[in-house]
């Protein structure tokens, strides 16, 4: 009886959502704004962002795991020498499931992160554009690449801060291998264990380099993607514009360019963030050594100290460990995320109208 009630309630909720979406879409086509459906629009934007994050991250999950393993592996016990060799090693030692280890945890983080990020970008962009028009007195002014960079940076900081504890424990879960201790059974267990054993502040280890890194990373992603799309539409270059719109392939290319620029600039901070997240974990010493010695606990006093020890004992190149699989990952990941977001919003009948 209870299961029937739940089923009935679920079907009723879905029917209500669909009916509201259809009604809002009809009003939008007639040029009428639905006054009571602002919350529905927000929900649909969040859904679109969440779907975009989940689809894009799952598509490149094996490369994401390999990147993190390369970032934190012990320099005196090299297991992963490159992208192809690393993927083969994971397949051989852990099987197909090993390629996607941590992806469930990753999606549990990236879905809300992506939802908040895309929604925050639209809101920040709208606010910045309004302020810019007020300051210039030009009601027809549009966002410049620099303003888009600022909006993207705001979105990145908000999304990163909101979901950082999940990212922190995801990093630890991901680096567990067939020979390292399996201390964490899942995200909730990892969050509880870190909180109990290391305290609340431990859940935000590596937050500072993450925030510093997310400013150019997410900022450049949005700035390059939106600016490149706008330039192509306005100039109609290369014959890529049809009926005033860009095709899916062209938008994927714009997303790939955006991802390449953003990740190249911010990558060293991502390496330092991962290493700082390992500090305090009693089993981290079996995975990564930050000082080049065989039996010393992994310790960094802060972001600068992590940079200094990494470069001193492993060289400047250590700041770009895992860059190749990350580059291979980021190009399709960012591209898929942007295009999926726009496609889902089109399906749900929501337009991204930042200039309104």
mmCIF file of C-alpha atoms in Angstrom:
data_model
loop_
_atom_site.group_PDB
_atom_site.id
_atom_site.type_symbol
_atom_site.label_atom_id
_atom_site.label_comp_id
_atom_site.label_asym_id
_atom_site.label_seq_id
_atom_site.Cartn_x
_atom_site.Cartn_y
_atom_site.Cartn_z
ATOM 1 C CA UNK A 1 0.000 0.000 0.000
ATOM 2 C CA UNK A 2 2.780 2.377 0.917
ATOM 3 C CA UNK A 3 4.625 1.617 -2.327
ATOM 4 C CA UNK A 4 1.460 2.411 -4.316
ATOM 5 C CA UNK A 5 1.127 5.743 -2.507
ATOM 6 C CA UNK A 6 4.765 6.604 -3.276
ATOM 7 C CA UNK A 7 4.311 5.612 -6.911
ATOM 8 C CA UNK A 8 1.133 7.697 -7.170
ATOM 9 C CA UNK A 9 2.824 10.687 -5.546
ATOM 10 C CA UNK A 10 5.837 10.420 -7.858
ATOM 11 C CA UNK A 11 3.650 10.187 -10.960
ATOM 12 C CA UNK A 12 1.609 13.163 -9.769
ATOM 13 C CA UNK A 13 4.773 15.261 -9.220
ATOM 14 C CA UNK A 14 6.129 14.404 -12.657
ATOM 15 C CA UNK A 15 2.772 15.204 -14.297
ATOM 16 C CA UNK A 16 2.608 18.541 -12.489
ATOM 17 C CA UNK A 17 6.156 19.468 -13.540
ATOM 18 C CA UNK A 18 5.464 18.562 -17.186
ATOM 19 C CA UNK A 19 2.184 20.509 -17.225
ATOM 20 C CA UNK A 20 3.814 23.579 -15.697
ATOM 21 C CA UNK A 21 6.696 23.375 -18.170
ATOM 22 C CA UNK A 22 4.257 23.093 -21.108
ATOM 23 C CA UNK A 23 2.189 26.029 -19.843
ATOM 24 C CA UNK A 24 5.269 28.184 -19.338
ATOM 25 C CA UNK A 25 6.598 27.313 -22.803
ATOM 26 C CA UNK A 26 3.225 28.260 -24.339
ATOM 27 C CA UNK A 27 3.189 31.611 -22.544
ATOM 28 C CA UNK A 28 6.787 32.251 -23.590
ATOM 29 C CA UNK A 29 5.891 31.668 -27.252
ATOM 30 C CA UNK A 30 3.070 34.174 -26.881
ATOM 31 C CA UNK A 31 5.444 36.721 -25.374
ATOM 32 C CA UNK A 32 3.863 36.530 -21.917
ATOM 33 C CA UNK A 33 5.968 35.993 -18.801
ATOM 34 C CA UNK A 34 4.469 33.527 -16.331
ATOM 35 C CA UNK A 35 4.540 35.399 -12.991
ATOM 36 C CA UNK A 36 4.279 32.396 -10.717
ATOM 37 C CA UNK A 37 6.814 30.122 -12.377
ATOM 38 C CA UNK A 38 10.137 31.731 -11.462
ATOM 39 C CA UNK A 39 10.953 28.798 -9.193
ATOM 40 C CA UNK A 40 10.240 26.351 -12.014
ATOM 41 C CA UNK A 41 12.649 28.211 -14.302
ATOM 42 C CA UNK A 42 15.338 28.071 -11.645
ATOM 43 C CA UNK A 43 14.741 24.348 -11.150
ATOM 44 C CA UNK A 44 14.978 23.665 -14.880
ATOM 45 C CA UNK A 45 18.226 25.631 -15.113
ATOM 46 C CA UNK A 46 19.640 23.627 -12.205
ATOM 47 C CA UNK A 47 18.478 20.356 -13.781
ATOM 48 C CA UNK A 48 20.132 21.283 -17.093
ATOM 49 C CA UNK A 49 23.404 22.103 -15.341
ATOM 50 C CA UNK A 50 23.302 18.913 -13.287
ATOM 51 C CA UNK A 51 22.647 16.707 -16.314
ATOM 52 C CA UNK A 52 25.452 18.436 -18.208
ATOM 53 C CA UNK A 53 27.897 17.760 -15.389
ATOM 54 C CA UNK A 54 26.923 14.121 -14.929
ATOM 55 C CA UNK A 55 27.047 13.253 -18.630
ATOM 56 C CA UNK A 56 30.326 15.039 -19.324
ATOM 57 C CA UNK A 57 32.158 13.645 -16.296
ATOM 58 C CA UNK A 58 31.042 10.041 -16.787
ATOM 59 C CA UNK A 59 32.206 10.182 -20.407
ATOM 60 C CA UNK A 60 35.780 10.870 -19.280
ATOM 61 C CA UNK A 61 35.820 9.070 -15.889
ATOM 62 C CA UNK A 62 38.800 6.764 -16.681
ATOM 63 C CA UNK A 63 40.968 9.743 -17.638
ATOM 64 C CA UNK A 64 39.871 11.628 -14.535
ATOM 65 C CA UNK A 65 40.954 8.779 -12.278
ATOM 66 C CA UNK A 66 44.282 8.360 -14.064
ATOM 67 C CA UNK A 67 44.971 12.083 -13.789
ATOM 68 C CA UNK A 68 44.565 12.038 -10.007
ATOM 69 C CA UNK A 69 46.684 8.891 -9.645
ATOM 70 C CA UNK A 70 49.465 10.570 -11.654
ATOM 71 C CA UNK A 71 49.213 13.732 -9.557
ATOM 72 C CA UNK A 72 49.748 12.002 -6.234
ATOM 73 C CA UNK A 73 51.785 8.882 -7.006
ATOM 74 C CA UNK A 74 55.016 8.259 -5.124
ATOM 75 C CA UNK A 75 57.901 9.539 -7.323
ATOM 76 C CA UNK A 76 60.089 6.682 -6.013
ATOM 77 C CA UNK A 77 57.598 3.993 -6.999
ATOM 78 C CA UNK A 78 56.329 4.911 -10.452
ATOM 79 C CA UNK A 79 53.376 2.830 -11.656
ATOM 80 C CA UNK A 80 51.761 5.157 -14.168
ATOM 81 C CA UNK A 81 54.128 6.405 -16.878
ATOM 82 C CA UNK A 82 51.629 7.829 -19.314
ATOM 83 C CA UNK A 83 48.034 7.864 -20.482
ATOM 84 C CA UNK A 84 47.893 4.620 -22.467
ATOM 85 C CA UNK A 85 50.202 2.696 -20.115
ATOM 86 C CA UNK A 86 48.287 3.993 -17.086
ATOM 87 C CA UNK A 87 44.887 2.993 -18.437
ATOM 88 C CA UNK A 88 46.219 -0.461 -19.383
ATOM 89 C CA UNK A 89 47.718 -0.890 -15.905
ATOM 90 C CA UNK A 90 44.419 -0.001 -14.212
ATOM 91 C CA UNK A 91 42.522 -2.367 -16.540
ATOM 92 C CA UNK A 92 45.007 -5.203 -15.870
ATOM 93 C CA UNK A 93 45.108 -4.821 -12.101
ATOM 94 C CA UNK A 94 41.571 -3.664 -11.288
ATOM 95 C CA UNK A 95 39.474 -4.537 -14.320
ATOM 96 C CA UNK A 96 36.816 -2.469 -16.076
ATOM 97 C CA UNK A 97 35.325 -1.243 -12.803
ATOM 98 C CA UNK A 98 38.709 0.148 -11.821
ATOM 99 C CA UNK A 99 38.521 2.607 -14.721
ATOM 100 C CA UNK A 100 35.377 4.101 -13.200
ATOM 101 C CA UNK A 101 36.354 3.875 -9.534
ATOM 102 C CA UNK A 102 35.208 7.007 -7.745
ATOM 103 C CA UNK A 103 32.908 8.045 -10.604
ATOM 104 C CA UNK A 104 29.758 7.597 -8.539
ATOM 105 C CA UNK A 105 31.281 9.787 -5.856
ATOM 106 C CA UNK A 106 32.506 12.161 -8.530
ATOM 107 C CA UNK A 107 29.054 12.482 -10.085
ATOM 108 C CA UNK A 108 27.500 12.976 -6.641
ATOM 109 C CA UNK A 109 29.780 16.020 -6.414
ATOM 110 C CA UNK A 110 29.832 17.222 -10.013
ATOM 111 C CA UNK A 111 26.060 17.154 -10.569
ATOM 112 C CA UNK A 112 25.273 19.755 -7.864
ATOM 113 C CA UNK A 113 28.550 21.560 -8.636
ATOM 114 C CA UNK A 114 27.677 21.870 -12.316
ATOM 115 C CA UNK A 115 24.088 22.861 -11.548
ATOM 116 C CA UNK A 116 25.208 25.631 -9.201
ATOM 117 C CA UNK A 117 28.008 26.716 -11.568
ATOM 118 C CA UNK A 118 25.865 27.192 -14.671
ATOM 119 C CA UNK A 119 23.037 28.821 -12.731
ATOM 120 C CA UNK A 120 25.447 31.102 -10.850
ATOM 121 C CA UNK A 121 27.087 32.130 -14.119
ATOM 122 C CA UNK A 122 23.787 33.249 -15.600
ATOM 123 C CA UNK A 123 22.857 35.170 -12.472
ATOM 124 C CA UNK A 124 26.308 36.745 -12.097
ATOM 125 C CA UNK A 125 26.420 37.641 -15.782
ATOM 126 C CA UNK A 126 22.992 39.280 -15.582
ATOM 127 C CA UNK A 127 24.003 41.267 -12.492
ATOM 128 C CA UNK A 128 27.332 42.351 -13.952
ATOM 129 C CA UNK A 129 25.684 43.367 -17.229
ATOM 130 C CA UNK A 130 23.073 45.430 -15.380
ATOM 131 C CA UNK A 131 25.757 47.196 -13.358
ATOM 132 C CA UNK A 132 27.867 47.751 -16.489
ATOM 133 C CA UNK A 133 24.935 49.348 -18.309
ATOM 134 C CA UNK A 134 24.222 51.578 -15.329
ATOM 135 C CA UNK A 135 27.834 52.731 -15.179
ATOM 136 C CA UNK A 136 28.189 53.377 -18.920
ATOM 137 C CA UNK A 137 24.697 54.729 -19.475
ATOM 138 C CA UNK A 138 24.416 52.465 -22.505
ATOM 139 C CA UNK A 139 21.296 50.288 -22.277
ATOM 140 C CA UNK A 140 22.386 48.309 -25.337
ATOM 141 C CA UNK A 141 25.829 47.380 -23.964
ATOM 142 C CA UNK A 142 26.744 43.693 -24.008
ATOM 143 C CA UNK A 143 29.117 41.601 -21.962
ATOM 144 C CA UNK A 144 32.779 41.921 -22.906
ATOM 145 C CA UNK A 145 35.203 38.975 -22.625
ATOM 146 C CA UNK A 146 36.581 40.508 -19.409
ATOM 147 C CA UNK A 147 33.104 40.793 -17.881
ATOM 148 C CA UNK A 148 32.379 37.190 -18.860
ATOM 149 C CA UNK A 149 35.635 36.208 -17.156
ATOM 150 C CA UNK A 150 34.422 37.919 -13.991
ATOM 151 C CA UNK A 151 31.031 36.217 -14.126
ATOM 152 C CA UNK A 152 32.664 32.842 -14.701
ATOM 153 C CA UNK A 153 35.036 33.412 -11.793
ATOM 154 C CA UNK A 154 32.117 34.216 -9.484
ATOM 155 C CA UNK A 155 30.291 31.084 -10.618
ATOM 156 C CA UNK A 156 33.373 28.935 -10.096
ATOM 157 C CA UNK A 157 34.012 30.218 -6.573
ATOM 158 C CA UNK A 158 30.388 29.716 -5.512
ATOM 159 C CA UNK A 159 30.153 26.202 -6.970
ATOM 160 C CA UNK A 160 33.563 25.133 -5.648
ATOM 161 C CA UNK A 161 32.873 26.359 -2.114
ATOM 162 C CA UNK A 162 29.405 24.796 -2.012
ATOM 163 C CA UNK A 163 30.620 21.307 -2.914
ATOM 164 C CA UNK A 164 34.256 21.297 -1.768
ATOM 165 C CA UNK A 165 34.003 18.664 1.022
ATOM 166 C CA UNK A 166 32.680 16.179 -1.546
ATOM 167 C CA UNK A 167 35.571 16.994 -3.876
ATOM 168 C CA UNK A 168 38.052 16.552 -1.057
ATOM 169 C CA UNK A 169 36.894 13.051 -0.104
ATOM 170 C CA UNK A 170 36.426 12.117 -3.773
ATOM 171 C CA UNK A 171 40.140 12.725 -4.285
ATOM 172 C CA UNK A 172 41.004 10.353 -1.449
ATOM 173 C CA UNK A 173 38.588 7.660 -2.598
ATOM 174 C CA UNK A 174 39.923 7.851 -6.147
ATOM 175 C CA UNK A 175 43.571 7.244 -5.200
ATOM 176 C CA UNK A 176 42.766 4.046 -3.302
ATOM 177 C CA UNK A 177 44.256 1.215 -5.351
ATOM 178 C CA UNK A 178 44.455 -2.566 -5.156
ATOM 179 C CA UNK A 179 47.484 -2.351 -2.821
ATOM 180 C CA UNK A 180 46.669 0.695 -0.727
ATOM 181 C CA UNK A 181 44.423 0.434 2.345
ATOM 182 C CA UNK A 182 40.697 0.756 1.575
ATOM 183 C CA UNK A 183 39.886 3.119 4.393
ATOM 184 C CA UNK A 184 36.866 4.736 2.745
ATOM 185 C CA UNK A 185 33.848 2.718 1.590
ATOM 186 C CA UNK A 186 32.012 5.604 -0.032
ATOM 187 C CA UNK A 187 31.382 9.335 0.074
ATOM 188 C CA UNK A 188 29.256 9.433 3.232
ATOM 189 C CA UNK A 189 31.636 7.107 5.058
ATOM 190 C CA UNK A 190 34.610 9.202 3.919
ATOM 191 C CA UNK A 191 32.967 12.475 4.989
ATOM 192 C CA UNK A 192 32.149 11.030 8.405
ATOM 193 C CA UNK A 193 35.602 9.470 8.850
ATOM 194 C CA UNK A 194 37.494 12.629 7.923
ATOM 195 C CA UNK A 195 35.258 14.724 10.170
ATOM 196 C CA UNK A 196 35.706 12.397 13.163
ATOM 197 C CA UNK A 197 39.430 11.705 12.764
ATOM 198 C CA UNK A 198 40.676 15.050 11.427
ATOM 199 C CA UNK A 199 38.013 17.622 12.262
ATOM 200 C CA UNK A 200 35.720 19.865 10.215
ATOM 201 C CA UNK A 201 38.534 22.013 8.831
ATOM 202 C CA UNK A 202 40.048 18.926 7.198
ATOM 203 C CA UNK A 203 37.084 18.834 4.815
ATOM 204 C CA UNK A 204 38.374 22.091 3.314
ATOM 205 C CA UNK A 205 42.046 21.164 2.951
ATOM 206 C CA UNK A 206 43.317 22.542 -0.340
ATOM 207 C CA UNK A 207 40.410 25.012 -0.579
ATOM 208 C CA UNK A 208 42.609 28.081 -1.130
ATOM 209 C CA UNK A 209 44.513 26.786 -4.182
ATOM 210 C CA UNK A 210 41.201 25.419 -5.441
ATOM 211 C CA UNK A 211 39.563 28.839 -5.295
ATOM 212 C CA UNK A 212 42.604 30.548 -6.783
ATOM 213 C CA UNK A 213 42.698 27.944 -9.534
ATOM 214 C CA UNK A 214 38.981 28.039 -10.248
ATOM 215 C CA UNK A 215 39.058 31.775 -11.019
ATOM 216 C CA UNK A 216 41.080 31.453 -14.238
ATOM 217 C CA UNK A 217 39.782 27.938 -14.983
ATOM 218 C CA UNK A 218 36.024 28.451 -14.849
ATOM 219 C CA UNK A 219 36.347 32.139 -15.727
ATOM 220 C CA UNK A 220 38.269 31.390 -18.911
ATOM 221 C CA UNK A 221 35.979 28.470 -19.767
ATOM 222 C CA UNK A 222 32.907 30.688 -19.856
ATOM 223 C CA UNK A 223 34.698 33.722 -21.304
ATOM 224 C CA UNK A 224 36.320 31.830 -24.181
ATOM 225 C CA UNK A 225 33.231 29.740 -24.952
ATOM 226 C CA UNK A 226 30.718 32.600 -24.976
ATOM 227 C CA UNK A 227 33.051 35.062 -26.713
ATOM 228 C CA UNK A 228 34.044 32.564 -29.388
ATOM 229 C CA UNK A 229 30.415 31.705 -30.076
ATOM 230 C CA UNK A 230 29.458 35.380 -30.260
ATOM 231 C CA UNK A 231 32.348 36.143 -32.630
ATOM 232 C CA UNK A 232 31.428 33.290 -34.953
ATOM 233 C CA UNK A 233 27.770 34.349 -35.074
ATOM 234 C CA UNK A 234 28.570 38.014 -35.673
ATOM 235 C CA UNK A 235 31.261 37.481 -38.307
ATOM 236 C CA UNK A 236 29.698 34.358 -39.874
ATOM 237 C CA UNK A 237 33.258 33.071 -40.265
ATOM 238 C CA UNK A 238 34.048 29.793 -42.041
ATOM 239 C CA UNK A 239 30.400 29.338 -43.022
ATOM 240 C CA UNK A 240 29.600 27.778 -39.660
ATOM 241 C CA UNK A 241 26.454 29.805 -38.952
ATOM 242 C CA UNK A 242 23.121 28.520 -40.230
ATOM 243 C CA UNK A 243 19.944 30.541 -39.610
ATOM 244 C CA UNK A 244 21.795 32.584 -37.001
ATOM 245 C CA UNK A 245 22.729 29.513 -34.951
ATOM 246 C CA UNK A 246 25.832 27.390 -34.513
ATOM 247 C CA UNK A 247 25.679 23.644 -35.031
ATOM 248 C CA UNK A 248 26.427 21.099 -32.303
ATOM 249 C CA UNK A 249 29.838 20.271 -33.785
ATOM 250 C CA UNK A 250 30.852 23.933 -33.846
ATOM 251 C CA UNK A 251 29.715 24.437 -30.264
ATOM 252 C CA UNK A 252 31.670 21.342 -29.230
ATOM 253 C CA UNK A 253 34.759 22.888 -30.858
ATOM 254 C CA UNK A 254 34.161 26.158 -28.970
ATOM 255 C CA UNK A 255 33.878 24.212 -25.713
ATOM 256 C CA UNK A 256 37.052 22.282 -26.488
ATOM 257 C CA UNK A 257 38.975 25.515 -27.058
ATOM 258 C CA UNK A 258 37.609 26.960 -23.824
ATOM 259 C CA UNK A 259 38.576 23.864 -21.827
ATOM 260 C CA UNK A 260 42.091 23.759 -23.260
ATOM 261 C CA UNK A 261 42.831 27.382 -22.356
ATOM 262 C CA UNK A 262 41.347 27.192 -18.857
ATOM 263 C CA UNK A 263 42.949 23.944 -17.719
ATOM 264 C CA UNK A 264 46.421 24.852 -19.012
ATOM 265 C CA UNK A 265 46.473 28.037 -16.934
ATOM 266 C CA UNK A 266 45.076 26.514 -13.745
ATOM 267 C CA UNK A 267 46.607 23.006 -13.765
ATOM 268 C CA UNK A 268 49.520 23.504 -11.287
ATOM 269 C CA UNK A 269 47.043 24.682 -8.643
ATOM 270 C CA UNK A 270 44.992 21.527 -9.210
ATOM 271 C CA UNK A 271 48.077 19.376 -8.521
ATOM 272 C CA UNK A 272 48.809 21.248 -5.288
ATOM 273 C CA UNK A 273 45.164 20.990 -4.239
ATOM 274 C CA UNK A 274 45.214 17.192 -4.626
ATOM 275 C CA UNK A 275 48.406 16.861 -2.633
ATOM 276 C CA UNK A 276 47.134 19.062 0.181
ATOM 277 C CA UNK A 277 43.977 16.960 0.362
ATOM 278 C CA UNK A 278 46.108 13.912 1.224
ATOM 279 C CA UNK A 279 47.622 15.616 4.300
ATOM 280 C CA UNK A 280 46.320 14.161 7.560
ATOM 281 C CA UNK A 281 45.248 10.873 5.996
ATOM 282 C CA UNK A 282 47.273 8.254 7.853
ATOM 283 C CA UNK A 283 47.545 6.044 4.756
ATOM 284 C CA UNK A 284 48.594 8.812 2.359
ATOM 285 C CA UNK A 285 52.298 8.086 2.883
ATOM 286 C CA UNK A 286 51.881 4.808 1.012
ATOM 287 C CA UNK A 287 50.739 6.735 -2.047
ATOM 288 C CA UNK A 288 52.585 10.039 -2.265
ATOM 289 C CA UNK A 289 55.791 11.510 -0.791
ATOM 290 C CA UNK A 290 56.038 15.267 -0.733
ATOM 291 C CA UNK A 291 59.629 15.473 0.423
ATOM 292 C CA UNK A 292 61.384 12.735 -1.553
ATOM 293 C CA UNK A 293 62.193 10.609 1.499
ATOM 294 C CA UNK A 294 61.082 7.046 2.008
ATOM 295 C CA UNK A 295 59.399 7.012 5.418
ATOM 296 C CA UNK A 296 58.205 10.464 6.380
ATOM 297 C CA UNK A 297 54.572 11.488 6.943
ATOM 298 C CA UNK A 298 53.142 13.658 4.206
ATOM 299 C CA UNK A 299 53.029 17.218 5.558
ATOM 300 C CA UNK A 300 52.534 20.663 4.053
ATOM 301 C CA UNK A 301 52.112 23.763 6.191
ATOM 302 C CA UNK A 302 50.178 25.517 3.428
ATOM 303 C CA UNK A 303 49.842 26.142 -0.269
ATOM 304 C CA UNK A 304 53.223 27.871 -0.652
ATOM 305 C CA UNK A 305 54.967 25.113 1.284
ATOM 306 C CA UNK A 306 53.325 22.496 -0.944
ATOM 307 C CA UNK A 307 54.551 24.327 -4.046
ATOM 308 C CA UNK A 308 58.056 24.667 -2.605
ATOM 309 C CA UNK A 309 58.442 21.026 -1.546
ATOM 310 C CA UNK A 310 56.988 19.689 -4.767
ATOM 311 C CA UNK A 311 59.305 21.756 -6.978
ATOM 312 C CA UNK A 312 62.375 21.266 -4.758
ATOM 313 C CA UNK A 313 62.188 17.480 -4.555
ATOM 314 C CA UNK A 314 60.472 16.576 -7.824
ATOM 315 C CA UNK A 315 61.186 19.480 -10.142
ATOM 316 C CA UNK A 316 58.963 22.042 -11.841
ATOM 317 C CA UNK A 317 57.556 19.358 -14.128
ATOM 318 C CA UNK A 318 55.807 17.755 -11.139
ATOM 319 C CA UNK A 319 53.321 20.641 -11.217
ATOM 320 C CA UNK A 320 52.100 19.267 -14.543
ATOM 321 C CA UNK A 321 51.878 15.583 -13.618
ATOM 322 C CA UNK A 322 48.819 14.101 -15.271
ATOM 323 C CA UNK A 323 48.485 17.031 -17.699
ATOM 324 C CA UNK A 324 48.265 14.787 -20.787
ATOM 325 C CA UNK A 325 45.329 12.639 -19.587
ATOM 326 C CA UNK A 326 43.789 15.770 -18.129
ATOM 327 C CA UNK A 327 44.075 17.544 -21.487
ATOM 328 C CA UNK A 328 42.557 14.568 -23.266
ATOM 329 C CA UNK A 329 39.824 14.573 -20.620
ATOM 330 C CA UNK A 330 39.122 18.294 -20.426
ATOM 331 C CA UNK A 331 38.661 18.900 -24.143
ATOM 332 C CA UNK A 332 35.648 16.569 -24.552
ATOM 333 C CA UNK A 333 34.435 17.091 -20.973
ATOM 334 C CA UNK A 334 34.016 20.862 -21.160
ATOM 335 C CA UNK A 335 32.691 20.652 -24.710
ATOM 336 C CA UNK A 336 30.099 18.012 -23.766
ATOM 337 C CA UNK A 337 29.090 19.952 -20.635
ATOM 338 C CA UNK A 338 28.401 23.219 -22.476
ATOM 339 C CA UNK A 339 26.516 21.592 -25.344
ATOM 340 C CA UNK A 340 24.536 19.236 -23.079
ATOM 341 C CA UNK A 341 23.526 22.198 -20.923
ATOM 342 C CA UNK A 342 22.243 24.148 -23.908
ATOM 343 C CA UNK A 343 20.464 21.123 -25.409
ATOM 344 C CA UNK A 344 18.734 20.226 -22.117
ATOM 345 C CA UNK A 345 17.635 23.834 -21.644
ATOM 346 C CA UNK A 346 16.206 23.819 -25.162
ATOM 347 C CA UNK A 347 14.322 20.600 -24.397
ATOM 348 C CA UNK A 348 12.961 22.071 -21.151
ATOM 349 C CA UNK A 349 11.989 25.263 -22.955
ATOM 350 C CA UNK A 350 14.290 27.643 -21.102
ATOM 351 C CA UNK A 351 16.350 30.311 -22.827
ATOM 352 C CA UNK A 352 19.600 31.704 -21.492
ATOM 353 C CA UNK A 353 18.842 35.404 -21.871
ATOM 354 C CA UNK A 354 21.634 37.145 -20.025
ATOM 355 C CA UNK A 355 21.225 40.368 -21.978
ATOM 356 C CA UNK A 356 17.605 40.931 -20.837
#
